[in-house]
Short mmCIF file of N, CA and C in Angstrom, two decimals:
data_model
loop_
_atom_site.label_atom_id
_atom_site.label_comp_id
_atom_site.label_asym_id
_atom_site.label_seq_id
_atom_site.Cartn_x
_atom_site.Cartn_y
_atom_site.Cartn_z
N UNK A 1 106.83 6.70 -31.66
CA UNK A 1 106.63 5.76 -32.76
C UNK A 1 105.36 6.08 -33.55
N UNK A 2 104.28 6.34 -32.78
CA UNK A 2 103.01 6.65 -33.43
C UNK A 2 103.14 7.89 -34.30
N UNK A 3 103.80 8.92 -33.79
CA UNK A 3 103.94 10.17 -34.54
C UNK A 3 104.74 9.95 -35.82
N UNK A 4 105.73 9.10 -35.79
CA UNK A 4 106.53 8.80 -36.98
C UNK A 4 105.65 8.17 -38.05
N UNK A 5 104.83 7.21 -37.65
CA UNK A 5 103.93 6.54 -38.59
C UNK A 5 102.90 7.54 -39.13
N UNK A 6 102.36 8.37 -38.25
CA UNK A 6 101.37 9.37 -38.67
C UNK A 6 101.98 10.34 -39.67
N UNK A 7 103.21 10.79 -39.41
CA UNK A 7 103.88 11.70 -40.34
C UNK A 7 104.13 11.03 -41.69
N UNK A 8 104.51 9.79 -41.65
CA UNK A 8 104.76 9.04 -42.90
C UNK A 8 103.47 8.92 -43.72
N UNK A 9 102.37 8.59 -43.05
CA UNK A 9 101.08 8.48 -43.74
C UNK A 9 100.69 9.85 -44.32
N UNK A 10 100.90 10.90 -43.54
CA UNK A 10 100.58 12.24 -44.01
C UNK A 10 101.38 12.58 -45.27
N UNK A 11 102.68 12.28 -45.27
CA UNK A 11 103.53 12.55 -46.44
C UNK A 11 103.06 11.78 -47.66
N UNK A 12 102.71 10.52 -47.46
CA UNK A 12 102.22 9.70 -48.58
C UNK A 12 100.91 10.27 -49.12
N UNK A 13 100.01 10.62 -48.23
CA UNK A 13 98.72 11.17 -48.65
C UNK A 13 98.90 12.51 -49.36
N UNK A 14 99.85 13.31 -48.89
CA UNK A 14 100.11 14.59 -49.52
C UNK A 14 100.60 14.40 -50.95
N UNK A 15 101.47 13.43 -51.16
CA UNK A 15 101.96 13.14 -52.52
C UNK A 15 100.84 12.60 -53.40
N UNK A 16 100.04 11.73 -52.83
CA UNK A 16 98.90 11.18 -53.60
C UNK A 16 97.96 12.31 -53.99
N UNK A 17 97.67 13.20 -53.05
CA UNK A 17 96.77 14.32 -53.32
C UNK A 17 97.34 15.22 -54.41
N UNK A 18 98.65 15.48 -54.38
CA UNK A 18 99.30 16.30 -55.40
C UNK A 18 99.12 15.68 -56.79
N UNK A 19 99.39 14.39 -56.90
CA UNK A 19 99.26 13.68 -58.18
C UNK A 19 97.80 13.65 -58.62
N UNK A 20 96.92 13.37 -57.69
CA UNK A 20 95.50 13.29 -58.01
C UNK A 20 94.98 14.63 -58.55
N UNK A 21 95.34 15.72 -57.91
CA UNK A 21 94.92 17.04 -58.40
C UNK A 21 95.49 17.31 -59.78
N UNK A 22 96.74 16.97 -60.00
CA UNK A 22 97.37 17.22 -61.30
C UNK A 22 96.71 16.38 -62.40
N UNK A 23 96.40 15.15 -62.11
CA UNK A 23 95.84 14.24 -63.11
C UNK A 23 94.36 14.48 -63.37
N UNK A 24 93.67 15.06 -62.42
CA UNK A 24 92.22 15.20 -62.58
C UNK A 24 91.76 16.64 -62.76
N UNK A 25 92.67 17.53 -63.06
CA UNK A 25 92.28 18.93 -63.16
C UNK A 25 91.28 19.18 -64.29
N UNK A 26 91.23 18.32 -65.27
CA UNK A 26 90.29 18.47 -66.38
C UNK A 26 89.08 17.55 -66.25
N UNK A 27 88.91 16.94 -65.10
CA UNK A 27 87.80 16.02 -64.90
C UNK A 27 86.88 16.54 -63.81
N UNK A 28 85.63 16.18 -63.94
CA UNK A 28 84.66 16.51 -62.91
C UNK A 28 84.37 15.26 -62.09
N UNK A 29 84.17 15.45 -60.84
CA UNK A 29 83.80 14.32 -59.99
C UNK A 29 82.47 14.63 -59.32
N UNK A 30 81.77 13.59 -58.97
CA UNK A 30 80.48 13.74 -58.30
C UNK A 30 80.50 12.89 -57.06
N UNK A 31 80.19 13.49 -55.97
CA UNK A 31 80.15 12.77 -54.71
C UNK A 31 78.71 12.40 -54.39
N UNK A 32 78.48 11.14 -54.10
CA UNK A 32 77.14 10.65 -53.81
C UNK A 32 76.91 10.74 -52.31
N UNK A 33 75.82 11.40 -51.94
CA UNK A 33 75.50 11.52 -50.52
C UNK A 33 74.69 10.31 -50.07
N UNK A 34 74.72 10.06 -48.79
CA UNK A 34 73.98 8.93 -48.21
C UNK A 34 72.48 9.21 -48.30
N UNK A 35 71.74 8.17 -48.61
CA UNK A 35 70.28 8.26 -48.71
C UNK A 35 69.64 7.16 -47.90
N UNK A 36 68.32 7.19 -47.81
CA UNK A 36 67.62 6.13 -47.09
C UNK A 36 67.77 4.80 -47.81
N UNK A 37 67.83 4.85 -49.13
CA UNK A 37 68.05 3.64 -49.92
C UNK A 37 69.54 3.55 -50.20
N UNK A 38 70.13 2.40 -49.99
CA UNK A 38 71.56 2.19 -50.16
C UNK A 38 72.00 2.57 -51.58
N UNK A 39 72.93 3.53 -51.68
CA UNK A 39 73.38 4.02 -52.99
C UNK A 39 74.04 2.94 -53.83
N UNK A 40 74.81 2.05 -53.20
CA UNK A 40 75.43 0.97 -53.96
C UNK A 40 74.38 0.08 -54.61
N UNK A 41 73.30 -0.18 -53.89
CA UNK A 41 72.22 -0.99 -54.46
C UNK A 41 71.52 -0.23 -55.58
N UNK A 42 71.32 1.06 -55.40
CA UNK A 42 70.67 1.86 -56.43
C UNK A 42 71.47 1.87 -57.73
N UNK A 43 72.78 1.88 -57.62
CA UNK A 43 73.64 1.98 -58.81
C UNK A 43 74.00 0.61 -59.37
N UNK A 44 74.39 -0.31 -58.52
CA UNK A 44 74.99 -1.56 -58.99
C UNK A 44 74.15 -2.81 -58.79
N UNK A 45 73.14 -2.75 -57.94
CA UNK A 45 72.44 -3.98 -57.57
C UNK A 45 70.95 -3.71 -57.33
N UNK A 46 70.32 -3.07 -58.31
CA UNK A 46 68.93 -2.65 -58.15
C UNK A 46 68.01 -3.85 -57.89
N UNK A 47 68.36 -5.00 -58.42
CA UNK A 47 67.50 -6.18 -58.22
C UNK A 47 67.38 -6.57 -56.75
N UNK A 48 68.37 -6.19 -55.94
CA UNK A 48 68.31 -6.54 -54.52
C UNK A 48 67.26 -5.71 -53.76
N UNK A 49 66.75 -4.66 -54.38
CA UNK A 49 65.74 -3.83 -53.74
C UNK A 49 64.32 -4.32 -54.01
N UNK A 50 64.19 -5.26 -54.91
CA UNK A 50 62.90 -5.88 -55.18
C UNK A 50 62.86 -7.25 -54.53
N UNK A 51 61.67 -7.83 -54.45
CA UNK A 51 61.55 -9.17 -53.86
C UNK A 51 62.37 -10.17 -54.68
N UNK A 52 62.68 -11.28 -54.06
CA UNK A 52 63.51 -12.32 -54.69
C UNK A 52 62.94 -12.72 -56.05
N UNK A 53 63.79 -12.74 -57.05
CA UNK A 53 63.48 -13.16 -58.42
C UNK A 53 62.52 -12.25 -59.17
N UNK A 54 62.11 -11.13 -58.58
CA UNK A 54 61.18 -10.24 -59.28
C UNK A 54 61.89 -9.53 -60.43
N UNK A 55 63.05 -8.93 -60.16
CA UNK A 55 63.73 -8.15 -61.19
C UNK A 55 64.00 -8.98 -62.44
N UNK A 56 64.49 -10.20 -62.26
CA UNK A 56 64.80 -11.05 -63.41
C UNK A 56 63.56 -11.53 -64.15
N UNK A 57 62.39 -11.39 -63.54
CA UNK A 57 61.14 -11.77 -64.20
C UNK A 57 60.59 -10.64 -65.06
N UNK A 58 61.12 -9.45 -64.89
CA UNK A 58 60.63 -8.29 -65.63
C UNK A 58 61.17 -8.27 -67.05
N UNK A 59 60.38 -7.74 -67.99
CA UNK A 59 60.91 -7.54 -69.35
C UNK A 59 62.13 -6.61 -69.31
N UNK A 60 62.99 -6.74 -70.29
CA UNK A 60 64.22 -5.95 -70.33
C UNK A 60 63.97 -4.45 -70.22
N UNK A 61 62.93 -3.95 -70.90
CA UNK A 61 62.68 -2.50 -70.88
C UNK A 61 62.32 -2.02 -69.47
N UNK A 62 61.61 -2.83 -68.70
CA UNK A 62 61.24 -2.44 -67.35
C UNK A 62 62.43 -2.60 -66.41
N UNK A 63 63.26 -3.60 -66.63
CA UNK A 63 64.51 -3.71 -65.87
C UNK A 63 65.35 -2.46 -66.09
N UNK A 64 65.42 -2.04 -67.34
CA UNK A 64 66.19 -0.84 -67.69
C UNK A 64 65.64 0.39 -66.97
N UNK A 65 64.30 0.53 -66.99
CA UNK A 65 63.68 1.68 -66.33
C UNK A 65 64.03 1.72 -64.85
N UNK A 66 63.94 0.58 -64.18
CA UNK A 66 64.25 0.56 -62.75
C UNK A 66 65.74 0.77 -62.49
N UNK A 67 66.59 0.22 -63.34
CA UNK A 67 68.04 0.44 -63.19
C UNK A 67 68.38 1.92 -63.34
N UNK A 68 67.80 2.55 -64.34
CA UNK A 68 68.04 3.98 -64.55
C UNK A 68 67.43 4.81 -63.42
N UNK A 69 66.26 4.40 -62.95
CA UNK A 69 65.63 5.11 -61.83
C UNK A 69 66.49 5.07 -60.58
N UNK A 70 67.09 3.92 -60.33
CA UNK A 70 67.99 3.80 -59.19
C UNK A 70 69.17 4.73 -59.31
N UNK A 71 69.75 4.81 -60.49
CA UNK A 71 70.90 5.71 -60.70
C UNK A 71 70.48 7.17 -60.55
N UNK A 72 69.29 7.49 -61.07
CA UNK A 72 68.80 8.87 -60.93
C UNK A 72 68.65 9.26 -59.47
N UNK A 73 68.15 8.34 -58.65
CA UNK A 73 68.02 8.64 -57.22
C UNK A 73 69.41 8.76 -56.59
N UNK A 74 70.30 7.84 -56.91
CA UNK A 74 71.65 7.88 -56.33
C UNK A 74 72.35 9.19 -56.66
N UNK A 75 72.19 9.67 -57.90
CA UNK A 75 72.86 10.90 -58.32
C UNK A 75 71.98 12.14 -58.14
N UNK A 76 70.91 11.97 -57.37
CA UNK A 76 70.01 13.04 -56.96
C UNK A 76 69.36 13.78 -58.12
N UNK A 77 68.98 13.04 -59.13
CA UNK A 77 68.15 13.56 -60.21
C UNK A 77 66.73 13.10 -59.92
N UNK A 78 66.15 13.68 -58.89
CA UNK A 78 64.90 13.18 -58.32
C UNK A 78 63.74 13.22 -59.30
N UNK A 79 63.54 14.32 -59.99
CA UNK A 79 62.41 14.42 -60.91
C UNK A 79 62.59 13.46 -62.07
N UNK A 80 63.81 13.31 -62.56
CA UNK A 80 64.07 12.36 -63.65
C UNK A 80 63.76 10.94 -63.21
N UNK A 81 64.09 10.61 -61.98
CA UNK A 81 63.82 9.25 -61.50
C UNK A 81 62.33 8.97 -61.51
N UNK A 82 61.53 9.98 -61.19
CA UNK A 82 60.08 9.79 -61.15
C UNK A 82 59.49 9.74 -62.55
N UNK A 83 59.81 10.71 -63.37
CA UNK A 83 59.15 10.85 -64.66
C UNK A 83 59.59 9.79 -65.65
N UNK A 84 60.86 9.67 -65.84
CA UNK A 84 61.36 8.90 -66.98
C UNK A 84 61.61 7.43 -66.69
N UNK A 85 61.59 7.05 -65.45
CA UNK A 85 62.03 5.69 -65.19
C UNK A 85 61.07 4.89 -64.36
N UNK A 86 60.95 5.19 -63.11
CA UNK A 86 60.19 4.34 -62.20
C UNK A 86 58.72 4.28 -62.58
N UNK A 87 58.11 5.44 -62.81
CA UNK A 87 56.69 5.44 -63.19
C UNK A 87 56.48 4.77 -64.55
N UNK A 88 57.39 5.00 -65.46
CA UNK A 88 57.30 4.36 -66.77
C UNK A 88 57.41 2.85 -66.64
N UNK A 89 58.27 2.38 -65.75
CA UNK A 89 58.40 0.94 -65.52
C UNK A 89 57.13 0.32 -64.99
N UNK A 90 56.48 0.99 -64.03
CA UNK A 90 55.22 0.47 -63.49
C UNK A 90 54.15 0.47 -64.56
N UNK A 91 54.07 1.54 -65.34
CA UNK A 91 53.07 1.61 -66.40
C UNK A 91 53.28 0.50 -67.43
N UNK A 92 54.52 0.23 -67.76
CA UNK A 92 54.81 -0.86 -68.70
C UNK A 92 54.38 -2.21 -68.16
N UNK A 93 54.60 -2.42 -66.87
CA UNK A 93 54.20 -3.69 -66.26
C UNK A 93 52.68 -3.81 -66.18
N UNK A 94 51.99 -2.70 -65.91
CA UNK A 94 50.52 -2.71 -65.93
C UNK A 94 50.01 -3.10 -67.31
N UNK A 95 50.60 -2.54 -68.34
CA UNK A 95 50.20 -2.89 -69.71
C UNK A 95 50.44 -4.37 -69.98
N UNK A 96 51.58 -4.88 -69.53
CA UNK A 96 51.88 -6.30 -69.72
C UNK A 96 50.85 -7.17 -69.01
N UNK A 97 50.47 -6.80 -67.80
CA UNK A 97 49.47 -7.56 -67.05
C UNK A 97 48.15 -7.57 -67.80
N UNK A 98 47.71 -6.42 -68.28
CA UNK A 98 46.45 -6.37 -69.03
C UNK A 98 46.54 -7.21 -70.30
N UNK A 99 47.65 -7.13 -70.99
CA UNK A 99 47.82 -7.91 -72.23
C UNK A 99 47.77 -9.41 -71.94
N UNK A 100 48.35 -9.83 -70.82
CA UNK A 100 48.32 -11.25 -70.46
C UNK A 100 46.91 -11.70 -70.11
N UNK A 101 46.14 -10.83 -69.45
CA UNK A 101 44.79 -11.19 -69.04
C UNK A 101 43.77 -11.02 -70.16
N UNK A 102 44.02 -10.09 -71.08
CA UNK A 102 43.13 -9.83 -72.22
C UNK A 102 43.96 -9.69 -73.48
N UNK A 103 44.40 -10.80 -74.06
CA UNK A 103 45.32 -10.74 -75.20
C UNK A 103 44.82 -9.94 -76.40
N UNK A 104 43.52 -9.83 -76.56
CA UNK A 104 42.97 -9.12 -77.73
C UNK A 104 43.07 -7.60 -77.59
N UNK A 105 43.31 -7.11 -76.39
CA UNK A 105 43.36 -5.67 -76.15
C UNK A 105 44.69 -5.10 -76.61
N UNK A 106 44.62 -4.00 -77.39
CA UNK A 106 45.83 -3.31 -77.82
C UNK A 106 46.24 -2.33 -76.72
N UNK A 107 47.30 -2.62 -76.03
CA UNK A 107 47.74 -1.79 -74.90
C UNK A 107 48.82 -0.79 -75.29
N UNK A 108 49.23 -0.79 -76.54
CA UNK A 108 50.42 -0.02 -76.94
C UNK A 108 50.32 1.48 -76.66
N UNK A 109 49.15 2.06 -76.77
CA UNK A 109 49.04 3.50 -76.55
C UNK A 109 48.16 3.85 -75.35
N UNK A 110 47.88 2.88 -74.51
CA UNK A 110 47.02 3.13 -73.35
C UNK A 110 47.78 3.83 -72.24
N UNK A 111 47.12 4.79 -71.64
CA UNK A 111 47.71 5.47 -70.49
C UNK A 111 47.34 4.71 -69.23
N UNK A 112 48.04 5.00 -68.16
CA UNK A 112 47.93 4.31 -66.88
C UNK A 112 46.48 4.16 -66.42
N UNK A 113 45.74 5.27 -66.38
CA UNK A 113 44.37 5.24 -65.87
C UNK A 113 43.46 4.32 -66.66
N UNK A 114 43.60 4.31 -67.97
CA UNK A 114 42.78 3.44 -68.82
C UNK A 114 43.14 1.98 -68.57
N UNK A 115 44.42 1.70 -68.44
CA UNK A 115 44.85 0.32 -68.17
C UNK A 115 44.27 -0.17 -66.85
N UNK A 116 44.36 0.65 -65.81
CA UNK A 116 43.83 0.26 -64.50
C UNK A 116 42.32 0.06 -64.57
N UNK A 117 41.62 0.94 -65.29
CA UNK A 117 40.16 0.79 -65.42
C UNK A 117 39.81 -0.51 -66.11
N UNK A 118 40.51 -0.84 -67.18
CA UNK A 118 40.24 -2.09 -67.89
C UNK A 118 40.56 -3.31 -67.01
N UNK A 119 41.61 -3.21 -66.22
CA UNK A 119 41.92 -4.30 -65.29
C UNK A 119 40.84 -4.43 -64.21
N UNK A 120 40.34 -3.30 -63.72
CA UNK A 120 39.26 -3.34 -62.73
C UNK A 120 37.99 -3.93 -63.34
N UNK A 121 37.74 -3.61 -64.60
CA UNK A 121 36.54 -4.13 -65.28
C UNK A 121 36.55 -5.65 -65.41
N UNK A 122 37.73 -6.27 -65.28
CA UNK A 122 37.82 -7.73 -65.34
C UNK A 122 37.28 -8.38 -64.06
N UNK A 123 37.07 -7.57 -63.02
CA UNK A 123 36.52 -8.05 -61.74
C UNK A 123 37.29 -9.23 -61.15
N UNK A 124 38.59 -9.10 -61.11
CA UNK A 124 39.44 -10.14 -60.51
C UNK A 124 39.73 -9.70 -59.07
N UNK A 125 39.12 -10.39 -58.13
CA UNK A 125 39.21 -10.00 -56.72
C UNK A 125 40.65 -9.88 -56.23
N UNK A 126 41.52 -10.77 -56.68
CA UNK A 126 42.92 -10.77 -56.22
C UNK A 126 43.68 -9.51 -56.64
N UNK A 127 43.14 -8.77 -57.59
CA UNK A 127 43.82 -7.56 -58.06
C UNK A 127 43.34 -6.29 -57.37
N UNK A 128 42.34 -6.39 -56.50
CA UNK A 128 41.73 -5.20 -55.90
C UNK A 128 42.72 -4.28 -55.20
N UNK A 129 43.47 -4.80 -54.26
CA UNK A 129 44.42 -3.98 -53.49
C UNK A 129 45.52 -3.46 -54.40
N UNK A 130 46.03 -4.31 -55.27
CA UNK A 130 47.08 -3.91 -56.20
C UNK A 130 46.62 -2.73 -57.06
N UNK A 131 45.42 -2.83 -57.62
CA UNK A 131 44.93 -1.76 -58.49
C UNK A 131 44.62 -0.49 -57.69
N UNK A 132 44.16 -0.64 -56.46
CA UNK A 132 43.97 0.54 -55.60
C UNK A 132 45.30 1.24 -55.35
N UNK A 133 46.35 0.46 -55.12
CA UNK A 133 47.68 1.04 -54.93
C UNK A 133 48.17 1.73 -56.20
N UNK A 134 47.88 1.13 -57.35
CA UNK A 134 48.26 1.75 -58.62
C UNK A 134 47.53 3.08 -58.81
N UNK A 135 46.24 3.11 -58.45
CA UNK A 135 45.48 4.36 -58.54
C UNK A 135 46.06 5.42 -57.60
N UNK A 136 46.46 5.00 -56.43
CA UNK A 136 47.06 5.94 -55.46
C UNK A 136 48.34 6.56 -56.04
N UNK A 137 49.17 5.72 -56.62
CA UNK A 137 50.41 6.22 -57.24
C UNK A 137 50.07 7.15 -58.41
N UNK A 138 49.09 6.74 -59.21
CA UNK A 138 48.70 7.57 -60.38
C UNK A 138 48.17 8.92 -59.93
N UNK A 139 47.25 8.92 -58.97
CA UNK A 139 46.63 10.17 -58.52
C UNK A 139 47.60 11.09 -57.80
N UNK A 140 48.47 10.53 -56.99
CA UNK A 140 49.34 11.35 -56.14
C UNK A 140 50.72 11.62 -56.71
N UNK A 141 51.15 10.85 -57.68
CA UNK A 141 52.50 11.02 -58.23
C UNK A 141 52.50 11.15 -59.75
N UNK A 142 51.96 10.15 -60.44
CA UNK A 142 52.10 10.12 -61.89
C UNK A 142 51.41 11.31 -62.56
N UNK A 143 50.14 11.54 -62.25
CA UNK A 143 49.44 12.64 -62.90
C UNK A 143 50.05 14.01 -62.57
N UNK A 144 50.37 14.29 -61.31
CA UNK A 144 51.03 15.58 -61.04
C UNK A 144 52.41 15.70 -61.71
N UNK A 145 53.07 14.59 -61.92
CA UNK A 145 54.41 14.60 -62.52
C UNK A 145 54.36 15.08 -63.97
N UNK A 146 53.23 14.89 -64.63
CA UNK A 146 53.10 15.33 -66.02
C UNK A 146 53.14 16.85 -66.16
N UNK A 147 52.95 17.58 -65.08
CA UNK A 147 52.93 19.04 -65.15
C UNK A 147 54.34 19.58 -64.96
N UNK A 148 54.76 20.50 -65.83
CA UNK A 148 56.14 20.98 -65.79
C UNK A 148 56.53 21.68 -64.49
N UNK A 149 55.56 22.18 -63.75
CA UNK A 149 55.92 22.85 -62.50
C UNK A 149 56.20 21.88 -61.35
N UNK A 150 55.93 20.60 -61.56
CA UNK A 150 56.16 19.59 -60.51
C UNK A 150 57.65 19.24 -60.46
N UNK A 151 58.25 19.47 -59.32
CA UNK A 151 59.66 19.15 -59.10
C UNK A 151 59.74 18.29 -57.85
N UNK A 152 60.42 17.17 -57.95
CA UNK A 152 60.57 16.26 -56.81
C UNK A 152 61.85 16.55 -56.06
N UNK A 153 61.79 16.41 -54.74
CA UNK A 153 63.02 16.39 -53.96
C UNK A 153 63.43 14.93 -53.78
N UNK A 154 64.63 14.71 -53.29
CA UNK A 154 65.18 13.35 -53.23
C UNK A 154 64.40 12.47 -52.25
N UNK A 155 63.85 13.06 -51.21
CA UNK A 155 63.08 12.27 -50.24
C UNK A 155 61.79 11.76 -50.88
N UNK A 156 61.09 12.61 -51.60
CA UNK A 156 59.85 12.20 -52.27
C UNK A 156 60.14 11.18 -53.36
N UNK A 157 61.24 11.37 -54.07
CA UNK A 157 61.61 10.39 -55.11
C UNK A 157 61.85 9.02 -54.50
N UNK A 158 62.48 8.97 -53.34
CA UNK A 158 62.70 7.68 -52.67
C UNK A 158 61.39 7.07 -52.19
N UNK A 159 60.48 7.92 -51.69
CA UNK A 159 59.17 7.42 -51.28
C UNK A 159 58.44 6.80 -52.48
N UNK A 160 58.46 7.51 -53.59
CA UNK A 160 57.81 7.01 -54.80
C UNK A 160 58.46 5.72 -55.27
N UNK A 161 59.78 5.67 -55.25
CA UNK A 161 60.48 4.46 -55.66
C UNK A 161 60.03 3.28 -54.81
N UNK A 162 59.98 3.47 -53.50
CA UNK A 162 59.57 2.38 -52.61
C UNK A 162 58.12 1.96 -52.85
N UNK A 163 57.23 2.92 -53.09
CA UNK A 163 55.85 2.56 -53.43
C UNK A 163 55.80 1.72 -54.70
N UNK A 164 56.56 2.14 -55.70
CA UNK A 164 56.57 1.43 -56.98
C UNK A 164 57.17 0.04 -56.84
N UNK A 165 58.21 -0.10 -56.03
CA UNK A 165 58.79 -1.42 -55.78
C UNK A 165 57.74 -2.35 -55.18
N UNK A 166 56.96 -1.85 -54.23
CA UNK A 166 55.91 -2.66 -53.63
C UNK A 166 54.88 -3.11 -54.64
N UNK A 167 54.45 -2.20 -55.50
CA UNK A 167 53.46 -2.54 -56.53
C UNK A 167 54.04 -3.54 -57.52
N UNK A 168 55.28 -3.34 -57.93
CA UNK A 168 55.91 -4.28 -58.88
C UNK A 168 56.04 -5.66 -58.24
N UNK A 169 56.47 -5.71 -56.99
CA UNK A 169 56.56 -7.00 -56.30
C UNK A 169 55.21 -7.70 -56.30
N UNK A 170 54.14 -6.97 -55.98
CA UNK A 170 52.80 -7.56 -55.95
C UNK A 170 52.34 -8.01 -57.33
N UNK A 171 52.61 -7.18 -58.34
CA UNK A 171 52.16 -7.50 -59.69
C UNK A 171 52.88 -8.73 -60.22
N UNK A 172 54.18 -8.78 -60.04
CA UNK A 172 54.94 -9.95 -60.50
C UNK A 172 54.52 -11.19 -59.72
N UNK A 173 54.30 -11.04 -58.42
CA UNK A 173 53.82 -12.16 -57.62
C UNK A 173 52.50 -12.70 -58.14
N UNK A 174 51.57 -11.81 -58.46
CA UNK A 174 50.28 -12.23 -59.01
C UNK A 174 50.48 -12.94 -60.36
N UNK A 175 51.31 -12.35 -61.20
CA UNK A 175 51.52 -12.92 -62.54
C UNK A 175 52.17 -14.30 -62.45
N UNK A 176 53.12 -14.46 -61.54
CA UNK A 176 53.76 -15.78 -61.38
C UNK A 176 52.77 -16.80 -60.82
N UNK A 177 52.00 -16.41 -59.83
CA UNK A 177 51.02 -17.32 -59.22
C UNK A 177 50.01 -17.81 -60.24
N UNK A 178 49.68 -16.95 -61.20
CA UNK A 178 48.68 -17.28 -62.20
C UNK A 178 49.28 -17.66 -63.55
N UNK A 179 50.57 -18.02 -63.53
CA UNK A 179 51.28 -18.47 -64.74
C UNK A 179 51.18 -17.49 -65.90
N UNK A 180 51.29 -16.22 -65.59
CA UNK A 180 51.26 -15.18 -66.62
C UNK A 180 52.66 -14.69 -66.97
N UNK A 181 53.64 -15.16 -66.22
CA UNK A 181 55.04 -14.80 -66.50
C UNK A 181 55.86 -16.05 -66.66
#
């Protein structure tokens, strides 16, 4: 009995495979490999990788950066995830924080290091660890990423993503606690 069922399933699968090959001969497919970060969350539910209500508190442009960064990691575009999305999202949030704390400051063309320095100059004790973490990301990831010879592997991209998620969670938490968001 079992062999009859197995043969029937095999025949059905063989027909499905025949049709699938015929219908998709002009299409490319991409298979997503398993990663440390859940691929479904990276592609479809990026907000679940941040602390509760953090993603929805972010400006649209930063939500977009993190959504695209998640997809880049899922599809193993590691360097793109670092350069164009995740780091840009953190830098945008840093600018927003500085603008909220010092409304007169024009942050539109400020680079990461200048923003962090200006935030440190405000001498806000609650920001010390957060800004130290931002400097760590800048020194070890962001600045080297600007050089064309820097290429990320998928493991390093995931490490960077997780570091950035932690910083974003802390920054949004600070901004909410101080009614800046």
